[in-house]
Amino acid sequence: MFDNLCKFLAESFSEDYVAWLLGRPIKLTKLSPTELSLEPIRADSLILEQSEDLVLHLEFQTEPDPTMGFRMLDYRVRVYRRFPQKTMHQFVIYLKHSSNDLVYQDSFQVGETVHCYRVIRLWEQPSEVFLQSPGLLPLAVLTQTSDPALKLREVATALEQIEDNRVKANLMAATSVFGGILLAPEFIRTILRSEIMKESAVYQEILEEGKIAGKLEGRLEAKLETIPLLKKLGLTIAEIAKELDIDVELVNRFVANQNN
């Protein structure tokens, strides 16, 4: 879900992301991996956008990945093959705090070939720019702070200023999911209004994924796997059971087992 959510934000608010990462406003359009001729590796986590003279490549990560350096080189070569005249900017953005050496790796070397890219560790980033751009608000809770709960309240205040209810609902749902990396769902529910999030495309996608998986796989586990994400969106046990059309006691047992 984090991969899809990051894609949704970066593609829906591309100007916010390019202003943050490149420091200037540039109009970008989505670049499909299929345009690079070869089958993509890890296409689920890949975000490619382009303008007339540049390509922006983003990889959002919750955990360190030992293959990251090779992947960045691989896509740089693929883009060069297809668009040799375009400058390419590559960023790996780590969401979850880690002391693993891999989150500090910003280059890859094989033989005499060396490829460099940029790495951003959100927990080291100051919050100000994230609080000023709607598309970055959901990530603000993961930025540099000694009090994630206070940061979530700041984000909630900023979200309430958004007039477009559809945009507000989507960003609030995204904030809830990212906030779940650091904060308990019960606390998030006290800060963010779940009734608004239920109207969002993010909420509907999570819910639909659980229902479709349950139907296609014909097993209860497929629905149960959706429960943690719905909890992050602030739903109560009773609401989750109703949305997934399963017994309340089953949800209770699943949550209790996860907490043990």
PDB file of N, CA and C in Angstrom, residues 49-135:
ATOM      1  N   GLU A  49       8.583  10.484 -13.905  1.00  0.00           N
ATOM      2  CA  GLU A  49       7.870  11.594 -14.515  1.00  0.00           C
ATOM      3  C   GLU A  49       8.850  12.361 -15.384  1.00  0.00           C
ATOM      4  N   GLN A  50       8.311  13.064 -16.385  1.00  0.00           N
ATOM      5  CA  GLN A  50       9.194  13.710 -17.336  1.00  0.00           C
ATOM      6  C   GLN A  50       8.663  15.065 -17.777  1.00  0.00           C
ATOM      7  N   SER A  51       9.597  15.898 -18.238  1.00  0.00           N
ATOM      8  CA  SER A  51       9.269  17.122 -18.959  1.00  0.00           C
ATOM      9  C   SER A  51      10.005  17.024 -20.292  1.00  0.00           C
ATOM     10  N   GLU A  52      10.062  18.121 -21.032  1.00  0.00           N
ATOM     11  CA  GLU A  52      10.730  18.078 -22.334  1.00  0.00           C
ATOM     12  C   GLU A  52      12.216  17.786 -22.221  1.00  0.00           C
ATOM     13  N   ASP A  53      12.835  18.199 -21.112  1.00  0.00           N
ATOM     14  CA  ASP A  53      14.288  18.060 -21.029  1.00  0.00           C
ATOM     15  C   ASP A  53      14.790  17.273 -19.819  1.00  0.00           C
ATOM     16  N   LEU A  54      13.901  16.740 -18.998  1.00  0.00           N
ATOM     17  CA  LEU A  54      14.381  15.973 -17.844  1.00  0.00           C
ATOM     18  C   LEU A  54      13.433  14.835 -17.483  1.00  0.00           C
ATOM     19  N   VAL A  55      13.978  13.872 -16.734  1.00  0.00           N
ATOM     20  CA  VAL A  55      13.213  12.760 -16.176  1.00  0.00           C
ATOM     21  C   VAL A  55      13.469  12.744 -14.674  1.00  0.00           C
ATOM     22  N   LEU A  56      12.404  12.649 -13.901  1.00  0.00           N
ATOM     23  CA  LEU A  56      12.506  12.546 -12.450  1.00  0.00           C
ATOM     24  C   LEU A  56      12.148  11.118 -12.046  1.00  0.00           C
ATOM     25  N   HIS A  57      13.075  10.470 -11.367  1.00  0.00           N
ATOM     26  CA  HIS A  57      12.897   9.088 -10.929  1.00  0.00           C
ATOM     27  C   HIS A  57      12.879   9.057  -9.407  1.00  0.00           C
ATOM     28  N   LEU A  58      11.778   8.566  -8.826  1.00  0.00           N
ATOM     29  CA  LEU A  58      11.634   8.490  -7.374  1.00  0.00           C
ATOM     30  C   LEU A  58      11.447   7.042  -6.944  1.00  0.00           C
ATOM     31  N   GLU A  59      12.098   6.694  -5.856  1.00  0.00           N
ATOM     32  CA  GLU A  59      11.889   5.393  -5.222  1.00  0.00           C
ATOM     33  C   GLU A  59      11.645   5.656  -3.732  1.00  0.00           C
ATOM     34  N   PHE A  60      10.431   5.385  -3.266  1.00  0.00           N
ATOM     35  CA  PHE A  60      10.114   5.509  -1.853  1.00  0.00           C
ATOM     36  C   PHE A  60      10.331   4.153  -1.188  1.00  0.00           C
ATOM     37  N   GLN A  61      11.026   4.157  -0.056  1.00  0.00           N
ATOM     38  CA  GLN A  61      11.346   2.909   0.626  1.00  0.00           C
ATOM     39  C   GLN A  61      10.988   2.992   2.110  1.00  0.00           C
ATOM     40  N   THR A  62      10.368   1.937   2.631  1.00  0.00           N
ATOM     41  CA  THR A  62      10.170   1.851   4.074  1.00  0.00           C
ATOM     42  C   THR A  62      11.336   1.132   4.735  1.00  0.00           C
ATOM     43  N   GLU A  63      11.966   0.208   4.014  1.00  0.00           N
ATOM     44  CA  GLU A  63      13.084  -0.563   4.550  1.00  0.00           C
ATOM     45  C   GLU A  63      14.275  -0.482   3.604  1.00  0.00           C
ATOM     46  N   PRO A  64      15.495  -0.652   4.125  1.00  0.00           N
ATOM     47  CA  PRO A  64      16.690  -0.664   3.266  1.00  0.00           C
ATOM     48  C   PRO A  64      16.629  -1.808   2.270  1.00  0.00           C
ATOM     49  N   ASP A  65      17.213  -1.582   1.101  1.00  0.00           N
ATOM     50  CA  ASP A  65      17.202  -2.594   0.040  1.00  0.00           C
ATOM     51  C   ASP A  65      18.614  -2.728  -0.526  1.00  0.00           C
ATOM     52  N   PRO A  66      19.243  -3.883  -0.367  1.00  0.00           N
ATOM     53  CA  PRO A  66      20.626  -4.052  -0.842  1.00  0.00           C
ATOM     54  C   PRO A  66      20.764  -3.964  -2.361  1.00  0.00           C
ATOM     55  N   THR A  67      19.648  -4.072  -3.093  1.00  0.00           N
ATOM     56  CA  THR A  67      19.729  -3.984  -4.561  1.00  0.00           C
ATOM     57  C   THR A  67      19.482  -2.568  -5.079  1.00  0.00           C
ATOM     58  N   MET A  68      19.306  -1.603  -4.176  1.00  0.00           N
ATOM     59  CA  MET A  68      18.908  -0.262  -4.597  1.00  0.00           C
ATOM     60  C   MET A  68      19.905   0.375  -5.566  1.00  0.00           C
ATOM     61  N   GLY A  69      21.180   0.283  -5.264  1.00  0.00           N
ATOM     62  CA  GLY A  69      22.184   0.910  -6.125  1.00  0.00           C
ATOM     63  C   GLY A  69      22.129   0.391  -7.543  1.00  0.00           C
ATOM     64  N   PHE A  70      22.038  -0.920  -7.687  1.00  0.00           N
ATOM     65  CA  PHE A  70      21.943  -1.507  -9.026  1.00  0.00           C
ATOM     66  C   PHE A  70      20.674  -1.049  -9.729  1.00  0.00           C
ATOM     67  N   ARG A  71      19.555  -1.002  -9.004  1.00  0.00           N
ATOM     68  CA  ARG A  71      18.298  -0.580  -9.608  1.00  0.00           C
ATOM     69  C   ARG A  71      18.395   0.842 -10.150  1.00  0.00           C
ATOM     70  N   MET A  72      19.055   1.712  -9.409  1.00  0.00           N
ATOM     71  CA  MET A  72      19.186   3.098  -9.860  1.00  0.00           C
ATOM     72  C   MET A  72      20.040   3.181 -11.126  1.00  0.00           C
ATOM     73  N   LEU A  73      21.127   2.424 -11.153  1.00  0.00           N
ATOM     74  CA  LEU A  73      21.961   2.386 -12.359  1.00  0.00           C
ATOM     75  C   LEU A  73      21.182   1.791 -13.525  1.00  0.00           C
ATOM     76  N   ASP A  74      20.463   0.733 -13.265  1.00  0.00           N
ATOM     77  CA  ASP A  74      19.704   0.047 -14.312  1.00  0.00           C
ATOM     78  C   ASP A  74      18.705   0.993 -14.980  1.00  0.00           C
ATOM     79  N   TYR A  75      17.968   1.750 -14.165  1.00  0.00           N
ATOM     80  CA  TYR A  75      16.998   2.666 -14.748  1.00  0.00           C
ATOM     81  C   TYR A  75      17.653   3.876 -15.391  1.00  0.00           C
ATOM     82  N   ARG A  76      18.794   4.270 -14.902  1.00  0.00           N
ATOM     83  CA  ARG A  76      19.502   5.386 -15.561  1.00  0.00           C
ATOM     84  C   ARG A  76      19.887   4.989 -16.981  1.00  0.00           C
ATOM     85  N   VAL A  77      20.377   3.783 -17.139  1.00  0.00           N
ATOM     86  CA  VAL A  77      20.778   3.301 -18.459  1.00  0.00           C
ATOM     87  C   VAL A  77      19.559   3.135 -19.359  1.00  0.00           C
ATOM     88  N   ARG A  78      18.472   2.616 -18.822  1.00  0.00           N
ATOM     89  CA  ARG A  78      17.263   2.430 -19.620  1.00  0.00           C
ATOM     90  C   ARG A  78      16.707   3.765 -20.123  1.00  0.00           C
ATOM     91  N   VAL A  79      16.693   4.752 -19.227  1.00  0.00           N
ATOM     92  CA  VAL A  79      16.195   6.070 -19.629  1.00  0.00           C
ATOM     93  C   VAL A  79      17.131   6.695 -20.662  1.00  0.00           C
ATOM     94  N   TYR A  80      18.433   6.525 -20.478  1.00  0.00           N
ATOM     95  CA  TYR A  80      19.378   7.076 -21.450  1.00  0.00           C
ATOM     96  C   TYR A  80      19.179   6.448 -22.825  1.00  0.00           C
ATOM     97  N   ARG A  81      18.918   5.157 -22.847  1.00  0.00           N
ATOM     98  CA  ARG A  81      18.691   4.466 -24.121  1.00  0.00           C
ATOM     99  C   ARG A  81      17.477   5.055 -24.848  1.00  0.00           C
ATOM    100  N   ARG A  82      16.444   5.398 -24.083  1.00  0.00           N
ATOM    101  CA  ARG A  82      15.204   5.897 -24.683  1.00  0.00           C
ATOM    102  C   ARG A  82      15.233   7.410 -24.904  1.00  0.00           C
ATOM    103  N   PHE A  83      15.849   8.139 -23.950  1.00  0.00           N
ATOM    104  CA  PHE A  83      15.880   9.604 -24.023  1.00  0.00           C
ATOM    105  C   PHE A  83      17.304  10.107 -23.764  1.00  0.00           C
ATOM    106  N   PRO A  84      18.228   9.888 -24.681  1.00  0.00           N
ATOM    107  CA  PRO A  84      19.634  10.257 -24.431  1.00  0.00           C
ATOM    108  C   PRO A  84      19.849  11.746 -24.220  1.00  0.00           C
ATOM    109  N   GLN A  85      18.915  12.583 -24.685  1.00  0.00           N
ATOM    110  CA  GLN A  85      19.098  14.027 -24.573  1.00  0.00           C
ATOM    111  C   GLN A  85      18.593  14.580 -23.246  1.00  0.00           C
ATOM    112  N   LYS A  86      17.895  13.774 -22.452  1.00  0.00           N
ATOM    113  CA  LYS A  86      17.277  14.279 -21.229  1.00  0.00           C
ATOM    114  C   LYS A  86      18.160  14.082 -19.995  1.00  0.00           C
ATOM    115  N   THR A  87      18.194  15.114 -19.157  1.00  0.00           N
ATOM    116  CA  THR A  87      18.838  15.001 -17.855  1.00  0.00           C
ATOM    117  C   THR A  87      17.962  14.144 -16.955  1.00  0.00           C
ATOM    118  N   MET A  88      18.585  13.336 -16.100  1.00  0.00           N
ATOM    119  CA  MET A  88      17.806  12.491 -15.200  1.00  0.00           C
ATOM    120  C   MET A  88      18.179  12.783 -13.755  1.00  0.00           C
ATOM    121  N   HIS A  89      17.161  12.977 -12.920  1.00  0.00           N
ATOM    122  CA  HIS A  89      17.352  13.196 -11.491  1.00  0.00           C
ATOM    123  C   HIS A  89      16.753  12.010 -10.747  1.00  0.00           C
ATOM    124  N   GLN A  90      17.575  11.360  -9.921  1.00  0.00           N
ATOM    125  CA  GLN A  90      17.137  10.155  -9.222  1.00  0.00           C
ATOM    126  C   GLN A  90      17.210  10.354  -7.707  1.00  0.00           C
ATOM    127  N   PHE A  91      16.123   9.975  -7.024  1.00  0.00           N
ATOM    128  CA  PHE A  91      16.053  10.123  -5.577  1.00  0.00           C
ATOM    129  C   PHE A  91      15.527   8.831  -4.952  1.00  0.00           C
ATOM    130  N   VAL A  92      16.187   8.409  -3.906  1.00  0.00           N
ATOM    131  CA  VAL A  92      15.644   7.360  -3.035  1.00  0.00           C
ATOM    132  C   VAL A  92      15.212   8.054  -1.753  1.00  0.00           C
ATOM    133  N   ILE A  93      13.943   7.882  -1.387  1.00  0.00           N
ATOM    134  CA  ILE A  93      13.381   8.565  -0.219  1.00  0.00           C
ATOM    135  C   ILE A  93      12.985   7.512   0.810  1.00  0.00           C
ATOM    136  N   TYR A  94      13.708   7.489   1.920  1.00  0.00           N
ATOM    137  CA  TYR A  94      13.424   6.528   2.979  1.00  0.00           C
ATOM    138  C   TYR A  94      12.415   7.115   3.959  1.00  0.00           C
ATOM    139  N   LEU A  95      11.345   6.363   4.196  1.00  0.00           N
ATOM    140  CA  LEU A  95      10.255   6.839   5.045  1.00  0.00           C
ATOM    141  C   LEU A  95      10.475   6.512   6.514  1.00  0.00           C
ATOM    142  N   LYS A  96      10.977   5.349   6.782  1.00  0.00           N
ATOM    143  CA  LYS A  96      11.055   4.835   8.156  1.00  0.00           C
ATOM    144  C   LYS A  96      12.472   4.910   8.694  1.00  0.00           C
ATOM    145  N   HIS A  97      12.615   5.454   9.889  1.00  0.00           N
ATOM    146  CA  HIS A  97      13.941   5.643  10.494  1.00  0.00           C
ATOM    147  C   HIS A  97      14.708   4.330  10.555  1.00  0.00           C
ATOM    148  N   SER A  98      15.971   4.394  10.180  1.00  0.00           N
ATOM    149  CA  SER A  98      16.834   3.218  10.205  1.00  0.00           C
ATOM    150  C   SER A  98      18.277   3.665  10.384  1.00  0.00           C
ATOM    151  N   SER A  99      19.044   2.873  11.103  1.00  0.00           N
ATOM    152  CA  SER A  99      20.476   3.133  11.254  1.00  0.00           C
ATOM    153  C   SER A  99      21.298   2.214  10.360  1.00  0.00           C
ATOM    154  N   ASN A 100      20.618   1.440   9.528  1.00  0.00           N
ATOM    155  CA  ASN A 100      21.297   0.542   8.609  1.00  0.00           C
ATOM    156  C   ASN A 100      22.165   1.336   7.638  1.00  0.00           C
ATOM    157  N   ASP A 101      23.360   0.861   7.393  1.00  0.00           N
ATOM    158  CA  ASP A 101      24.278   1.554   6.481  1.00  0.00           C
ATOM    159  C   ASP A 101      23.697   1.741   5.090  1.00  0.00           C
ATOM    160  N   LEU A 102      22.782   0.864   4.686  1.00  0.00           N
ATOM    161  CA  LEU A 102      22.231   0.929   3.336  1.00  0.00           C
ATOM    162  C   LEU A 102      21.451   2.219   3.092  1.00  0.00           C
ATOM    163  N   VAL A 103      20.868   2.824   4.124  1.00  0.00           N
ATOM    164  CA  VAL A 103      20.097   4.050   3.908  1.00  0.00           C
ATOM    165  C   VAL A 103      21.016   5.248   3.666  1.00  0.00           C
ATOM    166  N   TYR A 104      22.327   5.045   3.822  1.00  0.00           N
ATOM    167  CA  TYR A 104      23.295   6.110   3.535  1.00  0.00           C
ATOM    168  C   TYR A 104      24.019   5.869   2.207  1.00  0.00           C
ATOM    169  N   GLN A 105      23.717   4.772   1.569  1.00  0.00           N
ATOM    170  CA  GLN A 105      24.343   4.453   0.282  1.00  0.00           C
ATOM    171  C   GLN A 105      23.750   5.315  -0.814  1.00  0.00           C
ATOM    172  N   ASP A 106      24.590   6.067  -1.522  1.00  0.00           N
ATOM    173  CA  ASP A 106      24.117   6.931  -2.599  1.00  0.00           C
ATOM    174  C   ASP A 106      24.903   6.742  -3.895  1.00  0.00           C
ATOM    175  N   SER A 107      25.526   5.585  -4.015  1.00  0.00           N
ATOM    176  CA  SER A 107      26.246   5.281  -5.254  1.00  0.00           C
ATOM    177  C   SER A 107      26.353   3.774  -5.417  1.00  0.00           C
ATOM    178  N   PHE A 108      26.648   3.384  -6.647  1.00  0.00           N
ATOM    179  CA  PHE A 108      26.805   1.961  -6.958  1.00  0.00           C
ATOM    180  C   PHE A 108      27.989   1.826  -7.897  1.00  0.00           C
ATOM    181  N   GLN A 109      28.857   0.852  -7.602  1.00  0.00           N
ATOM    182  CA  GLN A 109      30.035   0.649  -8.438  1.00  0.00           C
ATOM    183  C   GLN A 109      30.141  -0.809  -8.838  1.00  0.00           C
ATOM    184  N   VAL A 110      30.388  -1.022 -10.116  1.00  0.00           N
ATOM    185  CA  VAL A 110      30.694  -2.343 -10.625  1.00  0.00           C
ATOM    186  C   VAL A 110      31.849  -2.172 -11.603  1.00  0.00           C
ATOM    187  N   GLY A 111      32.992  -2.773 -11.276  1.00  0.00           N
ATOM    188  CA  GLY A 111      34.190  -2.560 -12.086  1.00  0.00           C
ATOM    189  C   GLY A 111      34.574  -1.088 -12.057  1.00  0.00           C
ATOM    190  N   GLU A 112      34.769  -0.498 -13.229  1.00  0.00           N
ATOM    191  CA  GLU A 112      35.136   0.910 -13.322  1.00  0.00           C
ATOM    192  C   GLU A 112      33.924   1.820 -13.470  1.00  0.00           C
ATOM    193  N   THR A 113      32.729   1.239 -13.485  1.00  0.00           N
ATOM    194  CA  THR A 113      31.505   2.019 -13.620  1.00  0.00           C
ATOM    195  C   THR A 113      31.001   2.457 -12.245  1.00  0.00           C
ATOM    196  N   VAL A 114      30.811   3.759 -12.087  1.00  0.00           N
ATOM    197  CA  VAL A 114      30.298   4.310 -10.834  1.00  0.00           C
ATOM    198  C   VAL A 114      29.069   5.148 -11.152  1.00  0.00           C
ATOM    199  N   HIS A 115      27.974   4.897 -10.438  1.00  0.00           N
ATOM    200  CA  HIS A 115      26.749   5.662 -10.628  1.00  0.00           C
ATOM    201  C   HIS A 115      26.308   6.266  -9.303  1.00  0.00           C
ATOM    202  N   CYS A 116      25.981   7.556  -9.338  1.00  0.00           N
ATOM    203  CA  CYS A 116      25.571   8.264  -8.127  1.00  0.00           C
ATOM    204  C   CYS A 116      24.121   8.731  -8.239  1.00  0.00           C
ATOM    205  N   TYR A 117      23.453   8.796  -7.120  1.00  0.00           N
ATOM    206  CA  TYR A 117      22.074   9.268  -7.042  1.00  0.00           C
ATOM    207  C   TYR A 117      21.887   9.931  -5.682  1.00  0.00           C
ATOM    208  N   ARG A 118      20.754  10.536  -5.469  1.00  0.00           N
ATOM    209  CA  ARG A 118      20.520  11.253  -4.213  1.00  0.00           C
ATOM    210  C   ARG A 118      19.647  10.437  -3.282  1.00  0.00           C
ATOM    211  N   VAL A 119      19.960  10.524  -1.995  1.00  0.00           N
ATOM    212  CA  VAL A 119      19.209   9.813  -0.970  1.00  0.00           C
ATOM    213  C   VAL A 119      18.658  10.819   0.033  1.00  0.00           C
ATOM    214  N   ILE A 120      17.378  10.662   0.372  1.00  0.00           N
ATOM    215  CA  ILE A 120      16.735  11.518   1.364  1.00  0.00           C
ATOM    216  C   ILE A 120      16.173  10.641   2.468  1.00  0.00           C
ATOM    217  N   ARG A 121      16.591  10.930   3.696  1.00  0.00           N
ATOM    218  CA  ARG A 121      16.059  10.238   4.866  1.00  0.00           C
ATOM    219  C   ARG A 121      15.088  11.210   5.537  1.00  0.00           C
ATOM    220  N   LEU A 122      13.806  10.894   5.445  1.00  0.00           N
ATOM    221  CA  LEU A 122      12.801  11.853   5.882  1.00  0.00           C
ATOM    222  C   LEU A 122      12.979  12.285   7.327  1.00  0.00           C
ATOM    223  N   TRP A 123      13.425  11.390   8.183  1.00  0.00           N
ATOM    224  CA  TRP A 123      13.566  11.733   9.599  1.00  0.00           C
ATOM    225  C   TRP A 123      14.651  12.788   9.847  1.00  0.00           C
ATOM    226  N   GLU A 124      15.456  13.085   8.828  1.00  0.00           N
ATOM    227  CA  GLU A 124      16.473  14.126   8.950  1.00  0.00           C
ATOM    228  C   GLU A 124      16.041  15.446   8.313  1.00  0.00           C
ATOM    229  N   GLN A 125      14.886  15.460   7.666  1.00  0.00           N
ATOM    230  CA  GLN A 125      14.431  16.631   6.928  1.00  0.00           C
ATOM    231  C   GLN A 125      13.649  17.601   7.822  1.00  0.00           C
ATOM    232  N   PRO A 126      13.927  18.905   7.739  1.00  0.00           N
ATOM    233  CA  PRO A 126      13.113  19.878   8.474  1.00  0.00           C
ATOM    234  C   PRO A 126      11.691  19.894   7.937  1.00  0.00           C
ATOM    235  N   SER A 127      10.741  20.177   8.812  1.00  0.00           N
ATOM    236  CA  SER A 127       9.326  20.020   8.467  1.00  0.00           C
ATOM    237  C   SER A 127       8.740  21.173   7.659  1.00  0.00           C
ATOM    238  N   GLU A 128       9.372  22.343   7.703  1.00  0.00           N
ATOM    239  CA  GLU A 128       8.726  23.550   7.196  1.00  0.00           C
ATOM    240  C   GLU A 128       8.213  23.422   5.772  1.00  0.00           C
ATOM    241  N   VAL A 129       9.036  22.935   4.856  1.00  0.00           N
ATOM    242  CA  VAL A 129       8.620  22.860   3.454  1.00  0.00           C
ATOM    243  C   VAL A 129       7.475  21.867   3.282  1.00  0.00           C
ATOM    244  N   PHE A 130       7.437  20.826   4.087  1.00  0.00           N
ATOM    245  CA  PHE A 130       6.382  19.823   3.990  1.00  0.00           C
ATOM    246  C   PHE A 130       5.039  20.384   4.465  1.00  0.00           C
ATOM    247  N   LEU A 131       5.088  21.291   5.421  1.00  0.00           N
ATOM    248  CA  LEU A 131       3.862  21.869   5.957  1.00  0.00           C
ATOM    249  C   LEU A 131       3.299  22.964   5.059  1.00  0.00           C
ATOM    250  N   GLN A 132       4.079  23.388   4.065  1.00  0.00           N
ATOM    251  CA  GLN A 132       3.661  24.481   3.200  1.00  0.00           C
ATOM    252  C   GLN A 132       3.091  24.006   1.868  1.00  0.00           C
ATOM    253  N   SER A 133       3.262  22.731   1.545  1.00  0.00           N
ATOM    254  CA  SER A 133       2.801  22.211   0.256  1.00  0.00           C
ATOM    255  C   SER A 133       1.797  21.083   0.490  1.00  0.00           C
ATOM    256  N   PRO A 134       0.594  21.188  -0.046  1.00  0.00           N
ATOM    257  CA  PRO A 134      -0.434  20.173   0.202  1.00  0.00           C
ATOM    258  C   PRO A 134       0.022  18.746  -0.074  1.00  0.00           C
ATOM    259  N   GLY A 135       0.681  18.530  -1.212  1.00  0.00           N
ATOM    260  CA  GLY A 135       1.079  17.182  -1.580  1.00  0.00           C
ATOM    261  C   GLY A 135       2.123  16.564  -0.674  1.00  0.00           C
TER     262      GLY A 135
END
